[in-house]
CSV table of C-alpha atoms in Angstrom, one decimal:
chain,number,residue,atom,x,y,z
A,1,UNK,CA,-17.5,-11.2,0.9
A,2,UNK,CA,-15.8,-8.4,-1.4
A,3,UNK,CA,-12.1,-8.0,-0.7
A,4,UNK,CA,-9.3,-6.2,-3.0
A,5,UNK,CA,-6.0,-7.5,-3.5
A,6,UNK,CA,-3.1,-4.7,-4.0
A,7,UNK,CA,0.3,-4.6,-4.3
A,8,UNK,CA,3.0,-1.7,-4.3
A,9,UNK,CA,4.0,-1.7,-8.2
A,10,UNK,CA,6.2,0.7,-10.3
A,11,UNK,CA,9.1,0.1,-7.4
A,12,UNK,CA,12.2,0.3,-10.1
A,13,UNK,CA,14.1,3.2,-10.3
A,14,UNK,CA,16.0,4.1,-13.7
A,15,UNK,CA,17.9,1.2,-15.0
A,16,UNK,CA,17.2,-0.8,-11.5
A,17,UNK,CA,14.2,-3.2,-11.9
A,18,UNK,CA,12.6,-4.6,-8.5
A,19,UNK,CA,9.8,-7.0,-9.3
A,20,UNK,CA,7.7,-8.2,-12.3
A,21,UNK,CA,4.8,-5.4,-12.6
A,22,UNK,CA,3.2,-6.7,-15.2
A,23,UNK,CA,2.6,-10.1,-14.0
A,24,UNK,CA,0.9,-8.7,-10.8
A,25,UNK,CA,-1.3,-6.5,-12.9
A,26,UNK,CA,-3.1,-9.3,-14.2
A,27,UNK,CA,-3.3,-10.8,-10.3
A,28,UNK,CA,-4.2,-7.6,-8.0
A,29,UNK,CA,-7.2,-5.2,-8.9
A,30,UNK,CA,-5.4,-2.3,-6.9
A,31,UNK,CA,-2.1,-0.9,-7.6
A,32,UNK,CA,0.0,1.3,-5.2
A,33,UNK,CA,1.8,3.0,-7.6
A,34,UNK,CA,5.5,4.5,-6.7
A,35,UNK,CA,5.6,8.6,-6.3
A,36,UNK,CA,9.1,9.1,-7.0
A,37,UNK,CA,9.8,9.5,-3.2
A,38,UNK,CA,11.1,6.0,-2.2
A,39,UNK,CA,11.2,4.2,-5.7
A,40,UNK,CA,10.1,5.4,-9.2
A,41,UNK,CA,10.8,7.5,-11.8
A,42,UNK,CA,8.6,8.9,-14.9
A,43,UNK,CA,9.0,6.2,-16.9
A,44,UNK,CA,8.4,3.4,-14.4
A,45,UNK,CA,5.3,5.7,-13.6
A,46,UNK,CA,3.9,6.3,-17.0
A,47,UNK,CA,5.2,2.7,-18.1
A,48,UNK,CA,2.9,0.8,-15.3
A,49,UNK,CA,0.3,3.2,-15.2
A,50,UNK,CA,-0.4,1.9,-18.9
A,51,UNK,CA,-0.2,-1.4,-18.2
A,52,UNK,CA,-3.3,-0.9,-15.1
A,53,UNK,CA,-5.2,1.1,-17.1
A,54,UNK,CA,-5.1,-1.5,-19.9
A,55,UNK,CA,-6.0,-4.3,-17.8
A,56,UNK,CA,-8.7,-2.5,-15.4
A,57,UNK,CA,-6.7,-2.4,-12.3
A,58,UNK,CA,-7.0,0.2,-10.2
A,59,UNK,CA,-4.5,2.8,-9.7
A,60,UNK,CA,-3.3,4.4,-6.2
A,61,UNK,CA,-0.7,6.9,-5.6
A,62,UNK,CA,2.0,5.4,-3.1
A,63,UNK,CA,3.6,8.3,-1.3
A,64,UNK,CA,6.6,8.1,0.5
A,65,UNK,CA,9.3,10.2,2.5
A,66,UNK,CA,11.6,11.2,0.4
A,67,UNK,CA,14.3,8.4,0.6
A,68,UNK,CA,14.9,6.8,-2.5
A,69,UNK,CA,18.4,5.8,-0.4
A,70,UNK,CA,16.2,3.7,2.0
A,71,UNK,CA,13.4,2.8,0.3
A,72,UNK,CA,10.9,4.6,1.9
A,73,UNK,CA,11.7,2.7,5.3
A,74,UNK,CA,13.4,5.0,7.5
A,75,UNK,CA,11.5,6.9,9.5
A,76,UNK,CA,12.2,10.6,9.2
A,77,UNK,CA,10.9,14.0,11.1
A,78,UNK,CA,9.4,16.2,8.8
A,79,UNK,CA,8.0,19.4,9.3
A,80,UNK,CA,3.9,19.2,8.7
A,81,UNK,CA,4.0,21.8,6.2
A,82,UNK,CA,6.7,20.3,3.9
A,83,UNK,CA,5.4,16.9,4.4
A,84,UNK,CA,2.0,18.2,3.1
A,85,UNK,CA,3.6,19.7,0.3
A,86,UNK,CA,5.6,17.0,-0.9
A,87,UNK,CA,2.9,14.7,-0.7
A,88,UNK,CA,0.5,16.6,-2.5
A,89,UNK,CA,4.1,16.7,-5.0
A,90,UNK,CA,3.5,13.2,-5.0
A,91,UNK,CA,-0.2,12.4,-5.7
A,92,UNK,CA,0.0,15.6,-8.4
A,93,UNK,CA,2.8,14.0,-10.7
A,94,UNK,CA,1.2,10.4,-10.5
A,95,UNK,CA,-2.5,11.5,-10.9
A,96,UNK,CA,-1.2,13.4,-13.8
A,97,UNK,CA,0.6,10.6,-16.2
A,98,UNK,CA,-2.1,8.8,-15.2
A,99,UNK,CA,-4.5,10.6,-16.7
A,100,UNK,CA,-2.6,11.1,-19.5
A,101,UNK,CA,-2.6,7.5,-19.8
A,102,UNK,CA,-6.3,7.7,-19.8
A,103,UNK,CA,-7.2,6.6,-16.3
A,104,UNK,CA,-6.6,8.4,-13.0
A,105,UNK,CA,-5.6,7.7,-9.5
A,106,UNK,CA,-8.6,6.5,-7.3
A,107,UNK,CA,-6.4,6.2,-3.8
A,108,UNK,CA,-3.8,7.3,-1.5
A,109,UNK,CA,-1.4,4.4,0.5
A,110,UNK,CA,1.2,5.4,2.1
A,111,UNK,CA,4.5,3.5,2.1
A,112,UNK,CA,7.0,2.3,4.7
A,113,UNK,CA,7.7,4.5,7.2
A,114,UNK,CA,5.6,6.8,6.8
A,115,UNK,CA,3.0,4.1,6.6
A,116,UNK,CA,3.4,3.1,9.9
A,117,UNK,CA,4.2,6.5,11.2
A,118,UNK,CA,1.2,7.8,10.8
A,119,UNK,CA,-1.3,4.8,12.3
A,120,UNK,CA,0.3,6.3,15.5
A,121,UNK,CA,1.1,10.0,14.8
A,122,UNK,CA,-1.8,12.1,14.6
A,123,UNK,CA,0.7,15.4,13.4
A,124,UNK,CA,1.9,13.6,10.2
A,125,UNK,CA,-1.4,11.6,10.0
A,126,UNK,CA,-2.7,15.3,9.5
A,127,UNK,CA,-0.1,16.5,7.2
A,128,UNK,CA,-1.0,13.7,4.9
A,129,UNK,CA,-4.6,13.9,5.4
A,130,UNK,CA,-4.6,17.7,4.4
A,131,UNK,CA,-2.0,16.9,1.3
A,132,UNK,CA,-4.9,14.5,0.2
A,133,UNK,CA,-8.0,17.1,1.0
A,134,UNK,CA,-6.4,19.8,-1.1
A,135,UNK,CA,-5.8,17.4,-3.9
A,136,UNK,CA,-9.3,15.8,-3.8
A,137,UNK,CA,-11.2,15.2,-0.8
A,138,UNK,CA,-13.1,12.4,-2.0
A,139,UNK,CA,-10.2,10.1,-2.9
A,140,UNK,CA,-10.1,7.1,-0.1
A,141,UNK,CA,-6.3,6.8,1.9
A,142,UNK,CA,-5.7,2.7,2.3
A,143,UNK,CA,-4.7,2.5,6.2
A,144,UNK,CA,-4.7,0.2,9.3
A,145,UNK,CA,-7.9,-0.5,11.5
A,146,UNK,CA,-6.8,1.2,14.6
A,147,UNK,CA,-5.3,4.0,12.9
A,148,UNK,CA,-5.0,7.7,14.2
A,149,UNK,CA,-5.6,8.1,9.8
A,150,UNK,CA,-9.3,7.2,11.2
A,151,UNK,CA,-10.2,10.3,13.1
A,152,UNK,CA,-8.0,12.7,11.5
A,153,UNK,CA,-9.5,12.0,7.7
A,154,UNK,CA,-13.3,12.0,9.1
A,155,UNK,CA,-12.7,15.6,11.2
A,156,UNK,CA,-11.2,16.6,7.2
A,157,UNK,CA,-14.2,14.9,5.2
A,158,UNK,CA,-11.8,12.3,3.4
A,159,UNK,CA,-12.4,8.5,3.5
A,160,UNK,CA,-10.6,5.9,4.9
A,161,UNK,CA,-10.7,2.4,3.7
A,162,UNK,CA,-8.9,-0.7,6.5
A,163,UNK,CA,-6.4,-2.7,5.1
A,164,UNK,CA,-4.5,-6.2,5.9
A,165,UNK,CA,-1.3,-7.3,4.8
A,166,UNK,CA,-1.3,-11.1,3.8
A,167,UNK,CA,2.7,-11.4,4.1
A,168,UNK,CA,3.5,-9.6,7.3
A,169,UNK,CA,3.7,-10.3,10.7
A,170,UNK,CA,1.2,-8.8,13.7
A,171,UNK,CA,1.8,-7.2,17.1
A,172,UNK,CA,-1.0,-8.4,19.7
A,173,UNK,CA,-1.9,-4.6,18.9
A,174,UNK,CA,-2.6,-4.9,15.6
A,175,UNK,CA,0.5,-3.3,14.0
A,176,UNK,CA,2.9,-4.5,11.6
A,177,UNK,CA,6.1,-6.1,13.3
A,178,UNK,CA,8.8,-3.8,12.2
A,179,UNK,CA,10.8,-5.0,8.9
A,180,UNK,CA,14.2,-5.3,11.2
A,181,UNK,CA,12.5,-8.3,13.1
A,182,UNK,CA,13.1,-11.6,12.3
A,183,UNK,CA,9.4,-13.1,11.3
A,184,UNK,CA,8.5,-9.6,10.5
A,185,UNK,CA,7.8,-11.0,6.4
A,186,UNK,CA,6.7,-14.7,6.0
A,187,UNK,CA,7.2,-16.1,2.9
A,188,UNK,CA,6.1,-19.3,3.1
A,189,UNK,CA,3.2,-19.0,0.0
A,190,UNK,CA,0.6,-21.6,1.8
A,191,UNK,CA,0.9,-19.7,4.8
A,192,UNK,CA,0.5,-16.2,3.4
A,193,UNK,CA,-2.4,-17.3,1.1
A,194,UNK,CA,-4.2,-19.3,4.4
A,195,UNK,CA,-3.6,-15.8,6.3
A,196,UNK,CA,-5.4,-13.8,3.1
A,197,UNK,CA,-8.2,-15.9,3.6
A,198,UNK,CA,-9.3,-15.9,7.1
A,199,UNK,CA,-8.2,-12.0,7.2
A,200,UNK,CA,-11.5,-12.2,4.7
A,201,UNK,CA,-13.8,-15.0,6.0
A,202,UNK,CA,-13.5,-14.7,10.2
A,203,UNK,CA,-11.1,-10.9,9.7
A,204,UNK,CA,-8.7,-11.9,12.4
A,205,UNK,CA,-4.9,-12.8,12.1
A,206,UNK,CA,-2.3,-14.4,14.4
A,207,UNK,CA,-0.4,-12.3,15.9
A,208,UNK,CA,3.5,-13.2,16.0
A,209,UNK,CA,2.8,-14.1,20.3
A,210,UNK,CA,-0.2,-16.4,18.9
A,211,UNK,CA,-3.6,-14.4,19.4
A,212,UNK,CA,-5.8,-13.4,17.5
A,213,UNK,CA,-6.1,-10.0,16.3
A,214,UNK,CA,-9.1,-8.0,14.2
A,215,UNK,CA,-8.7,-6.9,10.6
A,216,UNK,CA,-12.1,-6.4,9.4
A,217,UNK,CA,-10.5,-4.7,6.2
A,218,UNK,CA,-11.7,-4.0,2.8
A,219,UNK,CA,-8.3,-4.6,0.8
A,220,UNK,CA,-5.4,-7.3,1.3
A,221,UNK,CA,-2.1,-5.8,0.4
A,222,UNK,CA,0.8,-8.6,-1.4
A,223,UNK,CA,3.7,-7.3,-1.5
A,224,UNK,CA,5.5,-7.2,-5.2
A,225,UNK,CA,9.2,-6.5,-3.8
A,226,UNK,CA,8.9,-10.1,-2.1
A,227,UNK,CA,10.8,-13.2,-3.6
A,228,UNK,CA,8.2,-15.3,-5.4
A,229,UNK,CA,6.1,-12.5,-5.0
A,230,UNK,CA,3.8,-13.6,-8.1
A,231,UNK,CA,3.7,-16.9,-7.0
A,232,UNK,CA,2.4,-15.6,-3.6
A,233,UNK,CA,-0.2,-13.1,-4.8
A,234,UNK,CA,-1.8,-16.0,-7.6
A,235,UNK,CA,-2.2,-18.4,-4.8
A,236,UNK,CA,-3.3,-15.4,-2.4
A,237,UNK,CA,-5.5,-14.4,-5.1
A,238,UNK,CA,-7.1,-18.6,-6.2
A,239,UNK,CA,-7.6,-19.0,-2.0
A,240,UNK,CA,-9.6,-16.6,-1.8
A,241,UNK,CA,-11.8,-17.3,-4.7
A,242,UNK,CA,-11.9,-20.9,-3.7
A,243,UNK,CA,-13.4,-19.5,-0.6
A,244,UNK,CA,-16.3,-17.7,-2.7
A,245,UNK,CA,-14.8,-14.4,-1.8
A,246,UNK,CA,-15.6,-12.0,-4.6
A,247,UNK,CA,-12.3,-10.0,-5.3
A,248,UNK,CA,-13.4,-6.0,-6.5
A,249,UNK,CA,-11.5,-3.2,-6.3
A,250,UNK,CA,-12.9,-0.7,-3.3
A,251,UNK,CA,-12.2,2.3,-5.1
């Protein structure tokens, strides 16, 4: 069992800090690193960009809307064009510092809104599907099992890798719950790690009605904006290594 653990990193935004990067760099082997769009600036980008590339964690461009007023988690209508454009905008910048910093961005995950958006939009899933194929075709976008990312990215020649998210809640579909749900994020750090590992021994979660649900994915997402978010990704990250799975970046 090979399973990678990322978190959304480089979240601050000028003198505004959200979360302690460094300390989930030496947790996660994948980092979904903020554009600019919904958090970030050049700083926070070249500044944790470093700090992966010095510690061999993976680096991932984390595109966004552009909505640094609501973090990324408003869902917005955007023209396919434009939102092609800007997420290319996106990938471009990061990929670049990156590169400068000596590494280079191996993935594309979406965030928020646009996230979930596209598991269910095939237009946008295309807009950000072509952003990524003009870029480089061969870099991998993090996504659902389920999602309409799926077809769109094969039909374009790009790869898709299925993802589960230790710290949020299911639909009996297999979608997140939405944020503005009560239950939609659990917190509680036995609960989230106990989730991580059966998502990578049996791949199936509860859903919030009870059921199980499938998640045969190849990454486990932590989120780093959550309280006691180190806490939760170090005892996300001993679980599973107590349960022999072999934690390895998939890109």
């Amino acid at each position: 069992m090979i399973i990678d653990l990322n978190a959304d990193l480089g979240e601050g935004f000028g003198i505004w800090r959200l979360g302690d990067d460094l300390a989930l760099l030496d947790v996660v082997t994948s980092a979904n690193v903020a554009c600019g769009f919904h958090a970030g600036d050049p700083v926070t980008i070249r500044r944790t960009c470093a700090a992966a590339i010095d510690r061999g964690v993976t680096i991932g461009a984390q595109v966004s809307y552009r909505d640094l007023a609501h973090f990324g988690r408003r869902e917005m209508e955007v023209e396919p064009e434009e939102l092609c454009a800007e997420v290319l905008y996106q990938l471009a910048a990061v990929d670049g510092i990156a590169r400068a910093m000596g590494g280079r961005v191996s993935y594309v995950k979406p965030h928020g809104a646009l996230y979930n958006r596209i598991v269910r939009d095939p237009v946008q899933a295309a807009a950000v599907i072509d952003a990524v194929a003009d870029y480089d075709p061969s870099l991998p976008v993090l996504t659902l099992p389920g999602s309409a990312v799926h077809a769109v990215a094969a039909a374009e020649g790009v790869p898709t890798v299925c993802e589960a998210f230790a710290d949020r809640a299911y639909t009996p579909s297999g979608t997140l719950v939405p944020r503005r749900e009560a239950g939609s994020v659990i917190h509680a750090v036995d609960e989230v790690a106990a989730r991580a590992v059966r998502m990578a021994v049996a791949q199936t979660v509860k859903s919030a009605d009870g059921g199980d649900v499938p998640v045969a994915a190849r990454s486990i997402c932590v989120h780093g904006d959550t309280p006691d978010a180190v806490r939760l990704a170090q005892a996300v990250r001993d679980s599973l290594l107590e349960a022999g799975v072999v934690l390895q970046a998939f890109a």
